[in-house]
Amino acid sequence: MKTELLSAHSPNEQRTAIRRAVALLQAGEVVALPTETVYGLGADALSADAVIRIFESKKRPRFDPLIVHLPEEKWLERIAVIPPQSRSLVEQLIERFWPGPLTIVLPATNLTPDIVRAGLETVAVRMSQHPVFSEVIQTLGRPIAAPSANRFGRISPTEAGHVMEELAGRIPLVIDGGRTSHGLESTIVSVRGSRLTILRQGPITAEQLRELAQVSLATADSQQPHAPGQLPSHYAPGTPLQLIQDISAFVVPQGKRYGALLWQSNPSPHLFVETRHMTMTANLREAGANLFRMLRELDQANLDGIVAEKVPEVGLGLAIMDRLRRAAG
Ligand code: TXA
Ligand code: MG
């Protein structure tokens, strides 16, 4: 299959690209689209045949459920059930964070096919605020199931070129909407009564959620073993990666090519053959936006190893450290 790459940079290009994406989605095909977090591989969430193509093109195991993206808020209660004791909290979450990088797990109605939810009785829902994604989904007028547009177990794509590296030849269309603004996958919460459990850390931080509810973090054993996004060795680059506190104390093994992913330090230039600074201004948001791209670049530099400098574990730093720990396996 030849993969078409359509730019959505000018308004004209955008209109053409969106029309093409909607036509493919209506025909039961998959398309890669930018969201504000990472690029997604979307298909009609109400068609089991279309959704199967997502699993096939990503080589994703069928037991890993997908996020259902909604065209409009009124779709929420067609796809999910809001328990009465959670209603006020869910309404506040939506009011505050939608459209945006927050995914909410709720009991499912039977509108989505089983394969979308991997047979679970819950469904993960979100609304993207990306102009291209939201235009596509509103024109389609149906929910879109979309995981990150990478092959299973690999680093999520934050630009269209990454999607091409991952899926060219396996999907019909990639829309290029430039770099994604958050660069990290959405925060996932499950709602129980008036409490929240964070299943995956992301751009919406625990601090932000604590303004609305009691928040706990899913511990390793409370997590569903069948949700690989939450397993330790996900997002792994091919090159061995080591997380360290103090880069200046790291000794590069004799004759080995090492790269460094940096937070604040400035190691001597001849120590590492490649270096990437996630940020120059100790800005966690910038670091998050650059993380996956820089990991991907270092992974492609033919290195024997990558060392990554720890970032402060506050706010968005928790989500960044979560991804770095998974990358370190
Ligand atoms: O930012 C994002 O969330 C991106 C963009 C494309 O929207 N999507 C994304 O999807 O990261 P994916 O499939 O790569 O990660 C979704 C995660 C998986 O770890 C899956 O196990 C979990 O969501 N998930 C989906 N449905 C669930 C459910 N009912 N209960 C618990 N976890 C669920
Ligand atoms: Mg993913």
mmCIF file of C-alpha atoms and ligand atoms in Angstrom:
data_model
loop_
_atom_site.group_PDB
_atom_site.id
_atom_site.type_symbol
_atom_site.label_atom_id
_atom_site.label_comp_id
_atom_site.label_asym_id
_atom_site.label_seq_id
_atom_site.Cartn_x
_atom_site.Cartn_y
_atom_site.Cartn_z
ATOM 1 C CA MET A 1 0.000 0.000 0.000
ATOM 2 C CA LYS A 2 1.274 3.451 -0.871
ATOM 3 C CA THR A 3 0.998 5.927 1.999
ATOM 4 C CA GLU A 4 -0.106 9.401 1.008
ATOM 5 C CA LEU A 5 1.368 12.257 3.080
ATOM 6 C CA LEU A 6 -0.803 15.376 2.913
ATOM 7 C CA SER A 7 0.230 18.674 4.435
ATOM 8 C CA ALA A 8 -2.314 20.700 6.374
ATOM 9 C CA HIS A 9 -0.196 23.822 6.711
ATOM 10 C CA SER A 10 -2.101 26.272 4.494
ATOM 11 C CA PRO A 11 -5.902 26.609 4.777
ATOM 12 C CA ASN A 12 -6.277 25.206 1.265
ATOM 13 C CA GLU A 13 -4.096 22.181 1.928
ATOM 14 C CA GLN A 14 -5.918 21.655 5.181
ATOM 15 C CA ARG A 15 -9.316 21.552 3.470
ATOM 16 C CA THR A 16 -8.098 19.008 0.918
ATOM 17 C CA ALA A 17 -6.409 16.847 3.563
ATOM 18 C CA ILE A 18 -9.463 16.858 5.810
ATOM 19 C CA ARG A 19 -11.776 15.927 2.939
ATOM 20 C CA ARG A 20 -9.505 13.015 2.020
ATOM 21 C CA ALA A 21 -9.307 11.798 5.638
ATOM 22 C CA VAL A 22 -13.069 11.899 6.098
ATOM 23 C CA ALA A 23 -13.641 9.985 2.843
ATOM 24 C CA LEU A 24 -11.219 7.251 3.941
ATOM 25 C CA LEU A 25 -12.750 7.027 7.416
ATOM 26 C CA GLN A 26 -16.214 6.740 5.871
ATOM 27 C CA ALA A 27 -14.890 3.887 3.732
ATOM 28 C CA GLY A 28 -13.751 2.023 6.873
ATOM 29 C CA GLU A 29 -10.057 2.861 6.441
ATOM 30 C CA VAL A 30 -7.481 4.050 8.991
ATOM 31 C CA VAL A 31 -5.774 7.457 8.804
ATOM 32 C CA ALA A 32 -3.020 9.071 10.865
ATOM 33 C CA LEU A 33 -3.965 12.481 12.246
ATOM 34 C CA PRO A 34 -2.279 15.052 14.477
ATOM 35 C CA THR A 35 -3.712 15.654 17.940
ATOM 36 C CA GLU A 36 -2.423 18.073 20.583
ATOM 37 C CA THR A 37 -0.646 15.193 22.379
ATOM 38 C CA VAL A 38 0.831 12.780 19.810
ATOM 39 C CA TYR A 39 -0.227 11.628 16.322
ATOM 40 C CA GLY A 40 -3.112 9.166 16.401
ATOM 41 C CA LEU A 41 -4.093 6.336 14.079
ATOM 42 C CA GLY A 42 -7.838 6.770 13.729
ATOM 43 C CA ALA A 43 -10.734 4.670 12.475
ATOM 44 C CA ASP A 44 -14.524 4.782 12.824
ATOM 45 C CA ALA A 45 -15.005 3.720 16.463
ATOM 46 C CA LEU A 46 -18.431 2.244 15.760
ATOM 47 C CA SER A 47 -17.208 -0.152 13.071
ATOM 48 C CA ALA A 48 -15.491 -3.333 14.266
ATOM 49 C CA ASP A 49 -14.107 -3.949 10.757
ATOM 50 C CA ALA A 50 -12.508 -0.508 10.640
ATOM 51 C CA VAL A 51 -11.088 -0.817 14.162
ATOM 52 C CA ILE A 52 -9.521 -4.201 13.375
ATOM 53 C CA ARG A 53 -7.386 -2.376 10.794
ATOM 54 C CA ILE A 54 -5.881 -0.243 13.561
ATOM 55 C CA PHE A 55 -4.750 -3.351 15.430
ATOM 56 C CA GLU A 56 -3.399 -4.912 12.239
ATOM 57 C CA SER A 57 -1.442 -1.918 10.979
ATOM 58 C CA LYS A 58 0.123 -1.200 14.395
ATOM 59 C CA LYS A 59 0.620 -4.891 15.224
ATOM 60 C CA ARG A 60 -1.137 -4.110 18.460
ATOM 61 C CA PRO A 61 -2.365 -7.044 20.551
ATOM 62 C CA ARG A 62 -6.153 -7.278 20.659
ATOM 63 C CA PHE A 63 -6.201 -7.196 24.465
ATOM 64 C CA ASP A 64 -5.057 -3.546 24.555
ATOM 65 C CA PRO A 65 -8.117 -1.243 24.515
ATOM 66 C CA LEU A 66 -8.318 1.982 22.471
ATOM 67 C CA ILE A 67 -9.297 5.537 23.371
ATOM 68 C CA VAL A 68 -12.556 6.707 21.789
ATOM 69 C CA HIS A 69 -12.400 10.337 20.653
ATOM 70 C CA LEU A 70 -15.706 12.204 20.579
ATOM 71 C CA PRO A 71 -16.912 14.734 17.970
ATOM 72 C CA GLU A 72 -19.022 16.591 20.518
ATOM 73 C CA GLU A 73 -19.864 16.402 24.199
ATOM 74 C CA LYS A 74 -23.329 15.078 23.474
ATOM 75 C CA TRP A 75 -21.672 11.836 22.321
ATOM 76 C CA LEU A 76 -20.344 11.133 25.813
ATOM 77 C CA GLU A 77 -23.524 9.566 27.137
ATOM 78 C CA ARG A 78 -24.029 7.500 23.994
ATOM 79 C CA ILE A 79 -20.630 5.866 24.492
ATOM 80 C CA ALA A 80 -20.296 5.908 28.287
ATOM 81 C CA VAL A 81 -22.475 5.766 31.381
ATOM 82 C CA ILE A 82 -22.003 8.468 33.989
ATOM 83 C CA PRO A 83 -22.882 7.012 37.388
ATOM 84 C CA PRO A 84 -25.062 9.460 39.404
ATOM 85 C CA GLN A 85 -22.475 9.720 42.199
ATOM 86 C CA SER A 86 -19.786 10.714 39.639
ATOM 87 C CA ARG A 87 -21.843 13.121 37.564
ATOM 88 C CA SER A 88 -20.805 16.337 39.205
ATOM 89 C CA LEU A 89 -17.096 15.439 39.017
ATOM 90 C CA VAL A 90 -17.297 14.275 35.386
ATOM 91 C CA GLU A 91 -19.065 17.495 34.437
ATOM 92 C CA GLN A 92 -16.364 19.552 36.129
ATOM 93 C CA LEU A 93 -13.578 17.592 34.412
ATOM 94 C CA ILE A 94 -15.179 18.168 31.040
ATOM 95 C CA GLU A 95 -15.869 21.808 31.686
ATOM 96 C CA ARG A 96 -12.289 22.368 32.776
ATOM 97 C CA PHE A 97 -10.219 20.111 30.506
ATOM 98 C CA TRP A 98 -12.194 19.303 27.329
ATOM 99 C CA PRO A 99 -11.373 19.549 24.561
ATOM 100 C CA GLY A 100 -7.841 18.701 25.649
ATOM 101 C CA PRO A 101 -5.331 16.088 26.800
ATOM 102 C CA LEU A 102 -7.495 14.319 29.410
ATOM 103 C CA THR A 103 -8.932 10.832 28.855
ATOM 104 C CA ILE A 104 -11.698 9.650 31.172
ATOM 105 C CA VAL A 105 -12.452 5.957 31.800
ATOM 106 C CA LEU A 106 -16.128 5.275 32.537
ATOM 107 C CA PRO A 107 -18.527 2.315 32.330
ATOM 108 C CA ALA A 108 -19.347 1.638 28.660
ATOM 109 C CA THR A 109 -22.697 1.509 26.871
ATOM 110 C CA ASN A 110 -22.959 -1.202 24.237
ATOM 111 C CA LEU A 111 -22.592 1.208 21.308
ATOM 112 C CA THR A 112 -18.861 0.610 20.767
ATOM 113 C CA PRO A 113 -17.881 -2.805 19.441
ATOM 114 C CA ASP A 114 -16.096 -5.087 21.936
ATOM 115 C CA ILE A 115 -12.806 -4.892 20.060
ATOM 116 C CA VAL A 116 -12.495 -1.142 20.786
ATOM 117 C CA ARG A 117 -12.635 -1.846 24.532
ATOM 118 C CA ALA A 118 -10.788 -5.171 24.333
ATOM 119 C CA GLY A 119 -13.900 -6.659 25.902
ATOM 120 C CA LEU A 120 -13.711 -4.462 29.029
ATOM 121 C CA GLU A 121 -16.874 -3.073 30.591
ATOM 122 C CA THR A 122 -15.307 0.369 30.643
ATOM 123 C CA VAL A 123 -14.407 2.739 27.845
ATOM 124 C CA ALA A 124 -11.751 5.460 27.644
ATOM 125 C CA VAL A 125 -13.040 8.713 26.092
ATOM 126 C CA ARG A 126 -11.493 12.028 25.167
ATOM 127 C CA MET A 127 -12.036 15.088 22.966
ATOM 128 C CA SER A 128 -9.055 16.459 21.050
ATOM 129 C CA GLN A 129 -8.569 20.192 20.728
ATOM 130 C CA HIS A 130 -6.312 19.941 17.663
ATOM 131 C CA PRO A 131 -7.874 21.966 14.800
ATOM 132 C CA VAL A 132 -7.224 19.253 12.177
ATOM 133 C CA PHE A 133 -8.422 16.382 14.353
ATOM 134 C CA SER A 134 -11.517 18.214 15.518
ATOM 135 C CA GLU A 135 -12.415 19.312 11.985
ATOM 136 C CA VAL A 136 -12.071 15.730 10.713
ATOM 137 C CA ILE A 137 -14.147 14.227 13.518
ATOM 138 C CA GLN A 138 -16.852 16.879 13.338
ATOM 139 C CA THR A 139 -17.174 16.456 9.589
ATOM 140 C CA LEU A 140 -17.316 12.683 10.016
ATOM 141 C CA GLY A 141 -19.921 13.146 12.760
ATOM 142 C CA ARG A 142 -18.939 9.894 14.483
ATOM 143 C CA PRO A 143 -16.473 8.953 17.228
ATOM 144 C CA ILE A 144 -12.953 7.951 16.193
ATOM 145 C CA ALA A 145 -10.963 5.242 17.964
ATOM 146 C CA ALA A 146 -7.297 6.236 17.914
ATOM 147 C CA PRO A 147 -4.176 4.902 19.590
ATOM 148 C CA SER A 148 -0.826 6.589 19.093
ATOM 149 C CA ALA A 149 0.331 6.125 15.482
ATOM 150 C CA ASN A 150 3.411 4.016 16.204
ATOM 151 C CA ARG A 151 4.047 0.319 15.880
ATOM 152 C CA PHE A 152 3.216 -1.434 19.141
ATOM 153 C CA GLY A 153 5.717 -0.908 21.946
ATOM 154 C CA ARG A 154 7.589 1.909 20.209
ATOM 155 C CA ILE A 155 7.963 5.614 20.882
ATOM 156 C CA SER A 156 4.853 7.699 20.138
ATOM 157 C CA PRO A 157 5.108 9.982 17.063
ATOM 158 C CA THR A 158 5.067 13.742 17.606
ATOM 159 C CA GLU A 159 5.465 14.727 13.948
ATOM 160 C CA ALA A 160 4.223 13.352 10.634
ATOM 161 C CA GLY A 161 7.692 12.098 9.617
ATOM 162 C CA HIS A 162 7.727 9.843 12.683
ATOM 163 C CA VAL A 163 4.430 8.303 11.594
ATOM 164 C CA MET A 164 5.923 7.647 8.155
ATOM 165 C CA GLU A 165 8.902 5.912 9.803
ATOM 166 C CA GLU A 166 6.523 3.735 11.781
ATOM 167 C CA LEU A 167 3.693 2.993 9.391
ATOM 168 C CA ALA A 168 4.560 3.915 5.761
ATOM 169 C CA GLY A 169 3.266 1.212 3.452
ATOM 170 C CA ARG A 170 0.804 -0.009 6.079
ATOM 171 C CA ILE A 171 -1.793 2.805 6.065
ATOM 172 C CA PRO A 172 -3.288 4.926 3.255
ATOM 173 C CA LEU A 173 -2.914 8.461 4.663
ATOM 174 C CA VAL A 174 -0.909 10.619 7.072
ATOM 175 C CA ILE A 175 -1.935 14.245 7.584
ATOM 176 C CA ASP A 176 0.968 16.523 8.449
ATOM 177 C CA GLY A 177 -0.160 19.116 10.974
ATOM 178 C CA GLY A 178 3.341 19.929 12.223
ATOM 179 C CA ARG A 179 4.766 19.084 15.627
ATOM 180 C CA THR A 180 2.267 18.274 18.367
ATOM 181 C CA SER A 181 2.150 20.806 21.185
ATOM 182 C CA HIS A 182 2.265 18.591 24.299
ATOM 183 C CA GLY A 183 4.407 15.778 22.918
ATOM 184 C CA LEU A 184 3.166 13.360 25.607
ATOM 185 C CA GLU A 185 0.072 11.145 25.483
ATOM 186 C CA SER A 186 -3.060 12.319 27.325
ATOM 187 C CA THR A 187 -3.488 11.886 31.057
ATOM 188 C CA ILE A 188 -5.847 8.950 31.704
ATOM 189 C CA VAL A 189 -8.079 8.916 34.787
ATOM 190 C CA SER A 190 -10.698 6.497 35.964
ATOM 191 C CA VAL A 191 -13.573 7.898 37.950
ATOM 192 C CA ARG A 192 -14.886 6.026 40.964
ATOM 193 C CA GLY A 193 -17.641 7.883 42.801
ATOM 194 C CA SER A 194 -16.172 11.304 43.425
ATOM 195 C CA ARG A 195 -12.551 10.114 43.319
ATOM 196 C CA LEU A 196 -10.025 9.895 40.530
ATOM 197 C CA THR A 197 -7.297 7.368 39.887
ATOM 198 C CA ILE A 198 -4.564 8.379 37.457
ATOM 199 C CA LEU A 199 -3.923 5.408 35.165
ATOM 200 C CA ARG A 200 -1.401 7.217 32.967
ATOM 201 C CA GLN A 201 0.333 10.487 33.811
ATOM 202 C CA GLY A 202 0.300 13.144 31.132
ATOM 203 C CA PRO A 203 -0.139 16.834 30.301
ATOM 204 C CA ILE A 204 -2.937 17.366 32.848
ATOM 205 C CA THR A 205 -1.087 17.043 36.146
ATOM 206 C CA ALA A 206 -2.131 15.487 39.457
ATOM 207 C CA GLU A 207 -1.996 18.971 40.998
ATOM 208 C CA GLN A 208 -4.523 20.265 38.461
ATOM 209 C CA LEU A 209 -6.833 17.297 39.082
ATOM 210 C CA ARG A 210 -6.556 17.688 42.861
ATOM 211 C CA GLU A 211 -8.323 21.020 42.571
ATOM 212 C CA LEU A 212 -11.447 19.035 41.666
ATOM 213 C CA ALA A 213 -11.221 15.706 43.484
ATOM 214 C CA GLN A 214 -9.273 13.294 45.625
ATOM 215 C CA VAL A 215 -6.649 11.816 43.371
ATOM 216 C CA SER A 216 -4.636 8.630 43.709
ATOM 217 C CA LEU A 217 -2.032 7.124 41.471
ATOM 218 C CA ALA A 218 -2.584 3.600 40.171
ATOM 219 C CA THR A 219 0.025 1.361 41.764
ATOM 220 C CA ALA A 220 1.700 -1.392 39.782
ATOM 221 C CA ASP A 221 -0.566 -4.144 41.114
ATOM 222 C CA SER A 222 -3.823 -2.183 40.959
ATOM 223 C CA GLN A 223 -3.224 -1.730 37.234
ATOM 224 C CA GLN A 224 -4.803 -4.019 34.757
ATOM 225 C CA PRO A 225 -2.157 -6.361 33.424
ATOM 226 C CA HIS A 226 -3.940 -6.234 30.066
ATOM 227 C CA ALA A 227 -3.221 -2.536 29.529
ATOM 228 C CA PRO A 228 0.302 -2.539 28.050
ATOM 229 C CA GLY A 229 0.419 1.268 27.953
ATOM 230 C CA GLN A 230 0.841 0.901 31.676
ATOM 231 C CA LEU A 231 3.467 -1.852 31.598
ATOM 232 C CA PRO A 232 7.047 -0.868 32.550
ATOM 233 C CA SER A 233 8.861 -1.686 29.304
ATOM 234 C CA HIS A 234 6.751 0.325 26.886
ATOM 235 C CA TYR A 235 7.942 3.226 24.700
ATOM 236 C CA ALA A 236 11.306 1.533 24.479
ATOM 237 C CA PRO A 237 13.926 2.838 22.062
ATOM 238 C CA GLY A 238 16.065 0.113 20.486
ATOM 239 C CA THR A 239 19.223 1.554 22.093
ATOM 240 C CA PRO A 240 19.758 0.727 25.798
ATOM 241 C CA LEU A 241 18.781 3.738 27.906
ATOM 242 C CA GLN A 242 19.927 4.546 31.397
ATOM 243 C CA LEU A 243 18.367 7.179 33.662
ATOM 244 C CA ILE A 244 20.806 9.063 35.868
ATOM 245 C CA GLN A 245 20.751 11.851 38.400
ATOM 246 C CA ASP A 246 24.211 13.289 37.820
ATOM 247 C CA ILE A 247 25.529 13.213 34.250
ATOM 248 C CA SER A 248 28.902 14.593 35.340
ATOM 249 C CA ALA A 249 29.532 11.395 37.329
ATOM 250 C CA PHE A 250 28.862 9.165 34.315
ATOM 251 C CA VAL A 251 31.862 7.462 32.770
ATOM 252 C CA VAL A 252 31.445 6.510 29.111
ATOM 253 C CA PRO A 253 32.680 2.924 28.687
ATOM 254 C CA GLN A 254 35.977 2.712 26.765
ATOM 255 C CA GLY A 255 35.497 2.876 22.990
ATOM 256 C CA LYS A 256 31.704 3.130 23.180
ATOM 257 C CA ARG A 257 29.474 5.680 21.473
ATOM 258 C CA TYR A 258 27.069 7.244 23.935
ATOM 259 C CA GLY A 259 24.398 9.897 23.553
ATOM 260 C CA ALA A 260 22.888 12.105 26.252
ATOM 261 C CA LEU A 261 19.372 13.424 26.729
ATOM 262 C CA LEU A 262 19.764 16.420 29.009
ATOM 263 C CA TRP A 263 17.707 18.454 31.414
ATOM 264 C CA GLN A 264 20.116 21.063 32.780
ATOM 265 C CA SER A 265 23.701 19.925 32.665
ATOM 266 C CA ASN A 266 26.261 20.790 30.013
ATOM 267 C CA PRO A 267 28.651 17.868 29.810
ATOM 268 C CA SER A 268 31.988 18.343 28.116
ATOM 269 C CA PRO A 269 31.338 18.121 24.340
ATOM 270 C CA HIS A 270 33.762 15.250 23.642
ATOM 271 C CA LEU A 271 32.154 12.846 26.146
ATOM 272 C CA PHE A 272 29.059 12.109 24.111
ATOM 273 C CA VAL A 273 28.809 11.722 20.345
ATOM 274 C CA GLU A 274 25.270 13.117 20.404
ATOM 275 C CA THR A 275 23.570 15.382 22.921
ATOM 276 C CA ARG A 276 20.035 16.754 23.051
ATOM 277 C CA HIS A 277 18.778 19.356 25.485
ATOM 278 C CA MET A 278 15.092 18.787 26.253
ATOM 279 C CA THR A 279 14.982 22.443 27.298
ATOM 280 C CA MET A 280 17.435 25.314 27.722
ATOM 281 C CA THR A 281 15.328 27.122 30.315
ATOM 282 C CA ALA A 282 14.374 24.370 32.804
ATOM 283 C CA ASN A 283 10.894 24.445 31.296
ATOM 284 C CA LEU A 284 9.035 21.144 31.856
ATOM 285 C CA ARG A 285 6.462 21.874 29.178
ATOM 286 C CA GLU A 286 9.179 22.369 26.593
ATOM 287 C CA ALA A 287 10.978 19.250 27.825
ATOM 288 C CA GLY A 288 7.760 17.218 27.453
ATOM 289 C CA ALA A 289 7.180 18.535 23.948
ATOM 290 C CA ASN A 290 10.725 17.545 22.881
ATOM 291 C CA LEU A 291 11.124 14.250 24.746
ATOM 292 C CA PHE A 292 9.881 11.677 22.212
ATOM 293 C CA ARG A 293 11.433 13.410 19.189
ATOM 294 C CA MET A 294 14.843 13.605 20.858
ATOM 295 C CA LEU A 295 14.640 10.002 22.074
ATOM 296 C CA ARG A 296 13.834 8.963 18.518
ATOM 297 C CA GLU A 297 16.764 10.994 17.116
ATOM 298 C CA LEU A 298 19.193 9.505 19.632
ATOM 299 C CA ASP A 299 17.825 6.047 18.919
ATOM 300 C CA GLN A 300 18.650 6.559 15.232
ATOM 301 C CA ALA A 301 22.219 7.750 15.836
ATOM 302 C CA ASN A 302 23.798 4.299 16.001
ATOM 303 C CA LEU A 303 24.788 4.581 19.629
ATOM 304 C CA ASP A 304 25.853 1.897 22.102
ATOM 305 C CA GLY A 305 23.835 3.588 24.814
ATOM 306 C CA ILE A 306 21.812 6.629 25.807
ATOM 307 C CA VAL A 307 21.962 8.305 29.201
ATOM 308 C CA ALA A 308 19.014 10.458 30.189
ATOM 309 C CA GLU A 309 19.195 13.020 32.940
ATOM 310 C CA LYS A 310 16.410 12.915 35.517
ATOM 311 C CA VAL A 311 13.975 15.829 35.582
ATOM 312 C CA PRO A 312 12.344 17.190 38.762
ATOM 313 C CA GLU A 313 9.392 15.025 39.758
ATOM 314 C CA VAL A 314 6.852 17.789 40.135
ATOM 315 C CA GLY A 315 3.941 18.740 37.877
ATOM 316 C CA LEU A 316 4.591 17.656 34.307
ATOM 317 C CA GLY A 317 7.960 16.267 35.442
ATOM 318 C CA LEU A 318 6.092 13.210 36.767
ATOM 319 C CA ALA A 319 4.784 12.348 33.294
ATOM 320 C CA ILE A 320 8.225 12.903 31.731
ATOM 321 C CA MET A 321 9.916 10.691 34.329
ATOM 322 C CA ASP A 322 7.210 8.051 33.821
ATOM 323 C CA ARG A 323 8.043 7.873 30.089
ATOM 324 C CA LEU A 324 11.799 7.912 30.749
ATOM 325 C CA ARG A 325 11.485 5.030 33.249
ATOM 326 C CA ARG A 326 9.505 2.998 30.727
ATOM 327 C CA ALA A 327 12.074 3.794 28.047
ATOM 328 C CA ALA A 328 14.769 2.550 30.409
ATOM 329 C CA GLY A 329 12.728 -0.663 30.796
HETATM 330 O O1 TXA B 1 -2.957 11.301 23.782
HETATM 331 C C1 TXA B 1 -3.467 10.204 23.597
HETATM 332 O O2 TXA B 1 -4.145 9.631 24.453
HETATM 333 C C2 TXA B 1 -3.230 9.543 22.228
HETATM 334 C C3 TXA B 1 -3.944 10.368 21.172
HETATM 335 C C4 TXA B 1 -3.859 9.740 19.811
HETATM 336 O O3 TXA B 1 -5.285 10.565 21.562
HETATM 337 N N1 TXA B 1 -3.698 8.192 22.240
HETATM 338 C C5 TXA B 1 -3.050 7.206 22.917
HETATM 339 O O4 TXA B 1 -3.605 5.947 22.742
HETATM 340 O O5 TXA B 1 -2.070 7.393 23.603
HETATM 341 P P1 TXA B 1 -2.840 4.606 23.122
HETATM 342 O O6 TXA B 1 -3.703 3.518 22.593
HETATM 343 O O7 TXA B 1 -1.456 4.643 22.643
HETATM 344 O O8 TXA B 1 -2.915 4.573 24.670
HETATM 345 C C6 TXA B 1 -4.177 4.390 25.282
HETATM 346 C C7 TXA B 1 -4.017 3.757 26.616
HETATM 347 C C8 TXA B 1 -3.540 2.322 26.536
HETATM 348 O O9 TXA B 1 -2.517 2.144 27.472
HETATM 349 C C9 TXA B 1 -4.771 1.525 26.944
HETATM 350 O O10 TXA B 1 -4.392 0.360 27.617
HETATM 351 C C10 TXA B 1 -5.500 2.503 27.852
HETATM 352 O O11 TXA B 1 -5.315 3.730 27.214
HETATM 353 N N2 TXA B 1 -6.949 2.233 27.912
HETATM 354 C C11 TXA B 1 -7.828 2.280 26.912
HETATM 355 N N3 TXA B 1 -9.069 1.927 27.336
HETATM 356 C C12 TXA B 1 -8.962 1.677 28.650
HETATM 357 C C13 TXA B 1 -9.878 1.273 29.672
HETATM 358 N N4 TXA B 1 -11.157 1.046 29.402
HETATM 359 N N5 TXA B 1 -9.397 1.131 30.924
HETATM 360 C C14 TXA B 1 -8.088 1.357 31.204
HETATM 361 N N6 TXA B 1 -7.157 1.731 30.293
HETATM 362 C C15 TXA B 1 -7.595 1.892 29.030
HETATM 363 MG MG MG B 2 0.477 4.229 22.452
#
